Amino acid sequence: MQQQVLISDLNIPKEPPPEYEFMADPPSISALDLDIVKLTAQFVARDGRQFLTNLMQREQRNYQFDFLRPQHSLFNYFTKLVEQYTKVLIPPANIKEKLKEDIHDPHKVLDRVKYRVEWVKHQEKEKQKLEDEREKERVAFASVDWHDFVVVETVEFKDDETGNLPPPVTQEQLGARILAQERYEKDAGPTEEDFNMDVEMEVDETNKDNQSKVCIHIK
C-alpha cells in the first residue's frame, strides 16, 4: 500500500506541458469573418509587418478589419494565427533535427503524450475535489436552521449615543461562523470535568413492592 502511494505521488505532474503550437480555438463568428481573419493572417505571415501596417492604414474605416486593433476581442486569435502560419512558411532551423530525434527515439514522443495525459487527469481531479468541497459547504450551509435562535440580551442605545460596534455580518458570514462553531464543538469532545463527576448511588429496598429503587445523584 505504501509503495502504491509513493508511485502515485511520483506520477503527479509538477508543471504544465507545453502548449500546442498549431492549435487555436476559433471564436464564435460567421464563416465569412473567420475566412477574412485567416486569410489576413496568412498574408501577414508571408509579407511581414509592413504589410500589416499598410493594411491597417488602408482599412481603418472598414469594420471587417477591426480585429487588427489590439483592443479588439479577436486580436489575440489573429496574432496566434500569424505565429502559426509563420512557423509553417518559415520553419525554424532546428525543426529537422527535432523530427529526426523523434523518429529515431519514438519513446520520447510517448513520454510527452503520457505526461500530458497525466496532467489533464490531475487537473480534472483537482477540479472535482474543489467542486466537492464547495458542494459539501453548500449542503452544510443549507442545513442551518435560520429560525432556531433565542434573544440573549437586548441593548438599547440613546439617540445621542454612539456605540463602538463591529460592522454587521452577512448571511453567508453568519452561516460560516455557525458551521465553524459546530465543527469546533464536535472536535473538542468531552472535557476532564465530565470524567471527574462523582456519581453516588443509593439503593433503597422496599418490601412493599418487592422492587429495588435506585437513585442516582450527580454532583
PDB file of C-alpha atoms in Angstrom:
ATOM      1  CA  MET A   1       0.000   0.000   0.000  1.00  0.00           C
ATOM      2  CA  GLN A   2       2.805   2.391   0.867  1.00  0.00           C
ATOM      3  CA  GLN A   3       4.589   1.575  -2.381  1.00  0.00           C
ATOM      4  CA  GLN A   4       1.460   2.386  -4.377  1.00  0.00           C
ATOM      5  CA  VAL A   5       1.155   5.757  -2.663  1.00  0.00           C
ATOM      6  CA  LEU A   6       4.776   6.606  -3.454  1.00  0.00           C
ATOM      7  CA  ILE A   7       4.347   5.644  -7.099  1.00  0.00           C
ATOM      8  CA  SER A   8       1.173   7.720  -7.311  1.00  0.00           C
ATOM      9  CA  ASP A   9       2.974  10.739  -5.858  1.00  0.00           C
ATOM     10  CA  LEU A  10       5.755  10.408  -8.410  1.00  0.00           C
ATOM     11  CA  ASN A  11       3.273  10.422 -11.291  1.00  0.00           C
ATOM     12  CA  ILE A  12       1.770  13.774 -10.273  1.00  0.00           C
ATOM     13  CA  PRO A  13       2.904  16.389 -12.833  1.00  0.00           C
ATOM     14  CA  LYS A  14       4.577  19.408 -11.313  1.00  0.00           C
ATOM     15  CA  GLU A  15       4.437  21.788 -14.284  1.00  0.00           C
ATOM     16  CA  PRO A  16       2.001  22.073 -17.188  1.00  0.00           C
ATOM     17  CA  PRO A  17       3.088  20.608 -20.527  1.00  0.00           C
ATOM     18  CA  PRO A  18       3.973  22.954 -23.382  1.00  0.00           C
ATOM     19  CA  GLU A  19       1.068  24.344 -25.329  1.00  0.00           C
ATOM     20  CA  TYR A  20       0.171  23.005 -28.745  1.00  0.00           C
ATOM     21  CA  GLU A  21       1.900  25.027 -31.425  1.00  0.00           C
ATOM     22  CA  PHE A  22      -0.736  24.586 -34.116  1.00  0.00           C
ATOM     23  CA  MET A  23      -3.979  24.716 -32.196  1.00  0.00           C
ATOM     24  CA  ALA A  24      -6.227  27.725 -31.681  1.00  0.00           C
ATOM     25  CA  ASP A  25      -9.917  27.511 -30.899  1.00  0.00           C
ATOM     26  CA  PRO A  26     -11.865  29.586 -33.429  1.00  0.00           C
ATOM     27  CA  PRO A  27     -14.173  32.237 -31.983  1.00  0.00           C
ATOM     28  CA  SER A  28     -17.929  32.286 -32.457  1.00  0.00           C
ATOM     29  CA  ILE A  29     -18.104  34.426 -35.585  1.00  0.00           C
ATOM     30  CA  SER A  30     -19.518  33.986 -39.048  1.00  0.00           C
ATOM     31  CA  ALA A  31     -17.726  31.900 -41.655  1.00  0.00           C
ATOM     32  CA  LEU A  32     -17.012  34.986 -43.770  1.00  0.00           C
ATOM     33  CA  ASP A  33     -15.383  36.886 -40.905  1.00  0.00           C
ATOM     34  CA  LEU A  34     -13.370  33.797 -39.960  1.00  0.00           C
ATOM     35  CA  ASP A  35     -12.070  33.447 -43.524  1.00  0.00           C
ATOM     36  CA  ILE A  36     -11.071  37.131 -43.557  1.00  0.00           C
ATOM     37  CA  VAL A  37      -9.119  36.721 -40.312  1.00  0.00           C
ATOM     38  CA  LYS A  38      -7.341  33.578 -41.543  1.00  0.00           C
ATOM     39  CA  LEU A  39      -6.506  34.996 -44.971  1.00  0.00           C
ATOM     40  CA  THR A  40      -5.195  38.217 -43.464  1.00  0.00           C
ATOM     41  CA  ALA A  41      -3.022  36.223 -41.060  1.00  0.00           C
ATOM     42  CA  GLN A  42      -1.568  34.238 -43.977  1.00  0.00           C
ATOM     43  CA  PHE A  43      -0.612  37.394 -45.880  1.00  0.00           C
ATOM     44  CA  VAL A  44       0.907  38.968 -42.762  1.00  0.00           C
ATOM     45  CA  ALA A  45       2.943  35.811 -42.114  1.00  0.00           C
ATOM     46  CA  ARG A  46       4.196  35.806 -45.702  1.00  0.00           C
ATOM     47  CA  ASP A  47       4.761  39.532 -46.325  1.00  0.00           C
ATOM     48  CA  GLY A  48       5.726  40.687 -42.836  1.00  0.00           C
ATOM     49  CA  ARG A  49       4.744  43.510 -40.519  1.00  0.00           C
ATOM     50  CA  GLN A  50       4.994  46.162 -43.199  1.00  0.00           C
ATOM     51  CA  PHE A  51       2.031  44.617 -44.974  1.00  0.00           C
ATOM     52  CA  LEU A  52       0.096  44.697 -41.699  1.00  0.00           C
ATOM     53  CA  THR A  53       0.869  48.385 -41.170  1.00  0.00           C
ATOM     54  CA  ASN A  54      -0.241  49.317 -44.683  1.00  0.00           C
ATOM     55  CA  LEU A  55      -3.402  47.241 -44.338  1.00  0.00           C
ATOM     56  CA  MET A  56      -4.331  48.930 -41.053  1.00  0.00           C
ATOM     57  CA  GLN A  57      -3.949  52.367 -42.618  1.00  0.00           C
ATOM     58  CA  ARG A  58      -5.929  51.444 -45.709  1.00  0.00           C
ATOM     59  CA  GLU A  59      -8.773  49.595 -43.936  1.00  0.00           C
ATOM     60  CA  GLN A  60      -9.025  51.683 -40.779  1.00  0.00           C
ATOM     61  CA  ARG A  61     -12.656  52.582 -41.554  1.00  0.00           C
ATOM     62  CA  ASN A  62     -13.650  49.073 -42.594  1.00  0.00           C
ATOM     63  CA  TYR A  63     -15.372  47.318 -39.690  1.00  0.00           C
ATOM     64  CA  GLN A  64     -14.417  43.890 -41.077  1.00  0.00           C
ATOM     65  CA  PHE A  65     -10.782  44.630 -40.231  1.00  0.00           C
ATOM     66  CA  ASP A  66     -11.372  45.860 -36.699  1.00  0.00           C
ATOM     67  CA  PHE A  67      -9.620  42.720 -35.427  1.00  0.00           C
ATOM     68  CA  LEU A  68      -6.314  44.364 -36.405  1.00  0.00           C
ATOM     69  CA  ARG A  69      -6.661  46.699 -33.425  1.00  0.00           C
ATOM     70  CA  PRO A  70      -5.029  45.477 -30.191  1.00  0.00           C
ATOM     71  CA  GLN A  71      -8.123  46.262 -28.096  1.00  0.00           C
ATOM     72  CA  HIS A  72     -10.367  44.066 -30.249  1.00  0.00           C
ATOM     73  CA  SER A  73     -11.516  40.695 -28.891  1.00  0.00           C
ATOM     74  CA  LEU A  74     -10.235  38.825 -31.983  1.00  0.00           C
ATOM     75  CA  PHE A  75      -6.771  40.378 -31.945  1.00  0.00           C
ATOM     76  CA  ASN A  76      -5.227  37.601 -29.816  1.00  0.00           C
ATOM     77  CA  TYR A  77      -6.682  34.932 -32.088  1.00  0.00           C
ATOM     78  CA  PHE A  78      -5.368  36.762 -35.149  1.00  0.00           C
ATOM     79  CA  THR A  79      -1.897  37.058 -33.595  1.00  0.00           C
ATOM     80  CA  LYS A  80      -1.890  33.341 -32.796  1.00  0.00           C
ATOM     81  CA  LEU A  81      -2.715  32.510 -36.409  1.00  0.00           C
ATOM     82  CA  VAL A  82       0.095  34.743 -37.651  1.00  0.00           C
ATOM     83  CA  GLU A  83       2.586  32.893 -35.437  1.00  0.00           C
ATOM     84  CA  GLN A  84       1.369  29.501 -36.649  1.00  0.00           C
ATOM     85  CA  TYR A  85       1.439  30.435 -40.333  1.00  0.00           C
ATOM     86  CA  THR A  86       4.915  31.910 -39.890  1.00  0.00           C
ATOM     87  CA  LYS A  87       6.222  28.626 -38.461  1.00  0.00           C
ATOM     88  CA  VAL A  88       4.797  26.778 -41.460  1.00  0.00           C
ATOM     89  CA  LEU A  89       6.021  29.191 -44.141  1.00  0.00           C
ATOM     90  CA  ILE A  90       9.347  29.916 -42.445  1.00  0.00           C
ATOM     91  CA  PRO A  91      10.107  26.867 -40.280  1.00  0.00           C
ATOM     92  CA  PRO A  92      12.783  27.084 -37.571  1.00  0.00           C
ATOM     93  CA  ALA A  93      16.291  25.943 -38.428  1.00  0.00           C
ATOM     94  CA  ASN A  94      16.330  23.104 -35.899  1.00  0.00           C
ATOM     95  CA  ILE A  95      12.950  21.647 -36.824  1.00  0.00           C
ATOM     96  CA  LYS A  96      14.511  18.896 -38.952  1.00  0.00           C
ATOM     97  CA  GLU A  97      16.807  17.818 -36.130  1.00  0.00           C
ATOM     98  CA  LYS A  98      13.877  17.557 -33.720  1.00  0.00           C
ATOM     99  CA  LEU A  99      11.892  15.488 -36.186  1.00  0.00           C
ATOM    100  CA  LYS A 100      14.843  13.140 -36.716  1.00  0.00           C
ATOM    101  CA  GLU A 101      15.210  12.676 -32.958  1.00  0.00           C
ATOM    102  CA  ASP A 102      11.532  11.795 -32.653  1.00  0.00           C
ATOM    103  CA  ILE A 103      11.848   9.281 -35.497  1.00  0.00           C
ATOM    104  CA  HIS A 104      14.887   7.522 -34.017  1.00  0.00           C
ATOM    105  CA  ASP A 105      13.536   7.589 -30.445  1.00  0.00           C
ATOM    106  CA  PRO A 106       9.730   7.296 -30.501  1.00  0.00           C
ATOM    107  CA  HIS A 107       9.679   6.660 -26.741  1.00  0.00           C
ATOM    108  CA  LYS A 108      10.272  10.367 -26.177  1.00  0.00           C
ATOM    109  CA  VAL A 109       7.076  11.119 -28.050  1.00  0.00           C
ATOM    110  CA  LEU A 110       5.200   8.570 -25.962  1.00  0.00           C
ATOM    111  CA  ASP A 111       6.639  10.065 -22.772  1.00  0.00           C
ATOM    112  CA  ARG A 112       5.432  13.516 -23.765  1.00  0.00           C
ATOM    113  CA  VAL A 113       1.977  12.152 -24.555  1.00  0.00           C
ATOM    114  CA  LYS A 114       1.852  10.282 -21.252  1.00  0.00           C
ATOM    115  CA  TYR A 115       2.906  13.368 -19.321  1.00  0.00           C
ATOM    116  CA  ARG A 116       0.189  15.432 -20.987  1.00  0.00           C
ATOM    117  CA  VAL A 117      -2.441  12.795 -20.193  1.00  0.00           C
ATOM    118  CA  GLU A 118      -1.341  12.668 -16.554  1.00  0.00           C
ATOM    119  CA  TRP A 119      -1.501  16.450 -16.369  1.00  0.00           C
ATOM    120  CA  VAL A 120      -5.062  16.512 -17.729  1.00  0.00           C
ATOM    121  CA  LYS A 121      -6.127  13.809 -15.257  1.00  0.00           C
ATOM    122  CA  HIS A 122      -4.513  15.685 -12.388  1.00  0.00           C
ATOM    123  CA  GLN A 123      -6.264  18.928 -13.327  1.00  0.00           C
ATOM    124  CA  GLU A 124      -9.628  17.191 -13.606  1.00  0.00           C
ATOM    125  CA  LYS A 125      -9.119  15.518 -10.224  1.00  0.00           C
ATOM    126  CA  GLU A 126      -8.222  18.822  -8.558  1.00  0.00           C
ATOM    127  CA  LYS A 127     -11.220  20.496 -10.163  1.00  0.00           C
ATOM    128  CA  GLN A 128     -13.535  17.724  -8.975  1.00  0.00           C
ATOM    129  CA  LYS A 129     -12.092  17.931  -5.466  1.00  0.00           C
ATOM    130  CA  LEU A 130     -12.734  21.669  -5.366  1.00  0.00           C
ATOM    131  CA  GLU A 131     -16.293  21.209  -6.601  1.00  0.00           C
ATOM    132  CA  ASP A 132     -16.934  18.524  -3.968  1.00  0.00           C
ATOM    133  CA  GLU A 133     -15.697  20.819  -1.207  1.00  0.00           C
ATOM    134  CA  ARG A 134     -17.921  23.628  -2.437  1.00  0.00           C
ATOM    135  CA  GLU A 135     -20.914  21.291  -2.628  1.00  0.00           C
ATOM    136  CA  LYS A 136     -20.237  19.988   0.879  1.00  0.00           C
ATOM    137  CA  GLU A 137     -20.024  23.535   2.200  1.00  0.00           C
ATOM    138  CA  ARG A 138     -23.217  24.470   0.388  1.00  0.00           C
ATOM    139  CA  VAL A 139     -25.117  21.499   1.853  1.00  0.00           C
ATOM    140  CA  ALA A 140     -23.841  22.266   5.339  1.00  0.00           C
ATOM    141  CA  PHE A 141     -24.807  25.898   4.928  1.00  0.00           C
ATOM    142  CA  ALA A 142     -28.294  24.931   3.756  1.00  0.00           C
ATOM    143  CA  SER A 143     -28.754  22.677   6.800  1.00  0.00           C
ATOM    144  CA  VAL A 144     -28.522  25.620   9.209  1.00  0.00           C
ATOM    145  CA  ASP A 145     -31.889  26.402  10.791  1.00  0.00           C
ATOM    146  CA  TRP A 146     -32.082  30.179  10.493  1.00  0.00           C
ATOM    147  CA  HIS A 147     -35.270  30.300  12.594  1.00  0.00           C
ATOM    148  CA  ASP A 148     -33.764  28.472  15.578  1.00  0.00           C
ATOM    149  CA  PHE A 149     -32.481  31.329  17.724  1.00  0.00           C
ATOM    150  CA  VAL A 150     -33.146  32.976  21.065  1.00  0.00           C
ATOM    151  CA  VAL A 151     -32.788  36.559  22.229  1.00  0.00           C
ATOM    152  CA  VAL A 152     -29.890  36.595  24.683  1.00  0.00           C
ATOM    153  CA  GLU A 153     -29.876  40.262  25.558  1.00  0.00           C
ATOM    154  CA  THR A 154     -31.396  43.494  24.364  1.00  0.00           C
ATOM    155  CA  VAL A 155     -29.127  46.527  24.239  1.00  0.00           C
ATOM    156  CA  GLU A 156     -30.744  49.921  23.928  1.00  0.00           C
ATOM    157  CA  PHE A 157     -28.910  52.997  22.682  1.00  0.00           C
ATOM    158  CA  LYS A 158     -29.972  56.554  23.105  1.00  0.00           C
ATOM    159  CA  ASP A 159     -30.311  58.846  20.136  1.00  0.00           C
ATOM    160  CA  ASP A 160     -27.177  60.815  21.004  1.00  0.00           C
ATOM    161  CA  GLU A 161     -25.130  57.763  21.982  1.00  0.00           C
ATOM    162  CA  THR A 162     -22.671  56.153  19.608  1.00  0.00           C
ATOM    163  CA  GLY A 163     -21.521  52.617  20.249  1.00  0.00           C
ATOM    164  CA  ASN A 164     -18.226  51.102  19.125  1.00  0.00           C
ATOM    165  CA  LEU A 165     -19.783  48.069  17.468  1.00  0.00           C
ATOM    166  CA  PRO A 166     -18.394  45.813  14.735  1.00  0.00           C
ATOM    167  CA  PRO A 167     -19.949  46.078  11.276  1.00  0.00           C
ATOM    168  CA  PRO A 168     -22.953  43.828  10.593  1.00  0.00           C
ATOM    169  CA  VAL A 169     -22.280  40.445   9.038  1.00  0.00           C
ATOM    170  CA  THR A 170     -23.955  38.963   6.005  1.00  0.00           C
ATOM    171  CA  GLN A 171     -25.950  35.753   5.962  1.00  0.00           C
ATOM    172  CA  GLU A 172     -23.050  33.884   4.346  1.00  0.00           C
ATOM    173  CA  GLN A 173     -20.602  35.065   7.013  1.00  0.00           C
ATOM    174  CA  LEU A 174     -23.024  34.126   9.788  1.00  0.00           C
ATOM    175  CA  GLY A 175     -23.530  30.665   8.313  1.00  0.00           C
ATOM    176  CA  ALA A 176     -19.776  30.146   8.047  1.00  0.00           C
ATOM    177  CA  ARG A 177     -19.343  31.086  11.717  1.00  0.00           C
ATOM    178  CA  ILE A 178     -22.089  28.682  12.779  1.00  0.00           C
ATOM    179  CA  LEU A 179     -20.507  25.836  10.815  1.00  0.00           C
ATOM    180  CA  ALA A 180     -17.097  26.621  12.285  1.00  0.00           C
ATOM    181  CA  GLN A 181     -18.568  26.608  15.801  1.00  0.00           C
ATOM    182  CA  GLU A 182     -20.253  23.255  15.182  1.00  0.00           C
ATOM    183  CA  ARG A 183     -17.011  21.739  13.893  1.00  0.00           C
ATOM    184  CA  TYR A 184     -15.138  23.119  16.906  1.00  0.00           C
ATOM    185  CA  GLU A 185     -17.631  21.667  19.368  1.00  0.00           C
ATOM    186  CA  LYS A 186     -17.581  18.338  17.539  1.00  0.00           C
ATOM    187  CA  ASP A 187     -13.776  18.091  17.548  1.00  0.00           C
ATOM    188  CA  ALA A 188     -13.381  19.310  21.147  1.00  0.00           C
ATOM    189  CA  GLY A 189     -15.025  16.216  22.681  1.00  0.00           C
ATOM    190  CA  PRO A 190     -15.666  15.714  26.408  1.00  0.00           C
ATOM    191  CA  THR A 191     -13.506  17.572  28.916  1.00  0.00           C
ATOM    192  CA  GLU A 192     -11.829  16.300  32.061  1.00  0.00           C
ATOM    193  CA  GLU A 193     -14.603  17.738  34.209  1.00  0.00           C
ATOM    194  CA  ASP A 194     -17.054  15.396  32.534  1.00  0.00           C
ATOM    195  CA  PHE A 195     -14.988  12.415  33.648  1.00  0.00           C
ATOM    196  CA  ASN A 196     -14.436  13.718  37.216  1.00  0.00           C
ATOM    197  CA  MET A 197     -18.100  13.820  38.161  1.00  0.00           C
ATOM    198  CA  ASP A 198     -18.872  11.991  41.358  1.00  0.00           C
ATOM    199  CA  VAL A 199     -21.696   9.581  40.950  1.00  0.00           C
ATOM    200  CA  GLU A 200     -23.375   8.351  44.095  1.00  0.00           C
ATOM    201  CA  MET A 201     -25.889   5.591  44.038  1.00  0.00           C
ATOM    202  CA  GLU A 202     -28.266   4.845  46.825  1.00  0.00           C
ATOM    203  CA  VAL A 203     -30.256   1.688  46.735  1.00  0.00           C
ATOM    204  CA  ASP A 204     -33.399   1.614  48.817  1.00  0.00           C
ATOM    205  CA  GLU A 205     -35.086  -1.704  49.107  1.00  0.00           C
ATOM    206  CA  THR A 206     -38.740  -1.629  49.860  1.00  0.00           C
ATOM    207  CA  ASN A 207     -40.716  -4.670  50.928  1.00  0.00           C
ATOM    208  CA  LYS A 208     -43.959  -3.177  49.751  1.00  0.00           C
ATOM    209  CA  ASP A 209     -43.431  -3.585  46.034  1.00  0.00           C
ATOM    210  CA  ASN A 210     -40.578  -6.132  46.326  1.00  0.00           C
ATOM    211  CA  GLN A 211     -38.574  -3.923  43.950  1.00  0.00           C
ATOM    212  CA  SER A 212     -35.263  -2.134  44.181  1.00  0.00           C
ATOM    213  CA  LYS A 213     -35.366   1.626  43.872  1.00  0.00           C
ATOM    214  CA  VAL A 214     -32.178   3.181  42.545  1.00  0.00           C
ATOM    215  CA  CYS A 215     -31.487   6.885  42.990  1.00  0.00           C
ATOM    216  CA  ILE A 216     -28.558   8.433  41.125  1.00  0.00           C
ATOM    217  CA  HIS A 217     -27.239  11.765  42.327  1.00  0.00           C
ATOM    218  CA  ILE A 218     -24.743  13.558  40.086  1.00  0.00           C
ATOM    219  CA  LYS A 219     -22.615  16.260  41.643  1.00  0.00           C
TER     220      LYS A 219
END
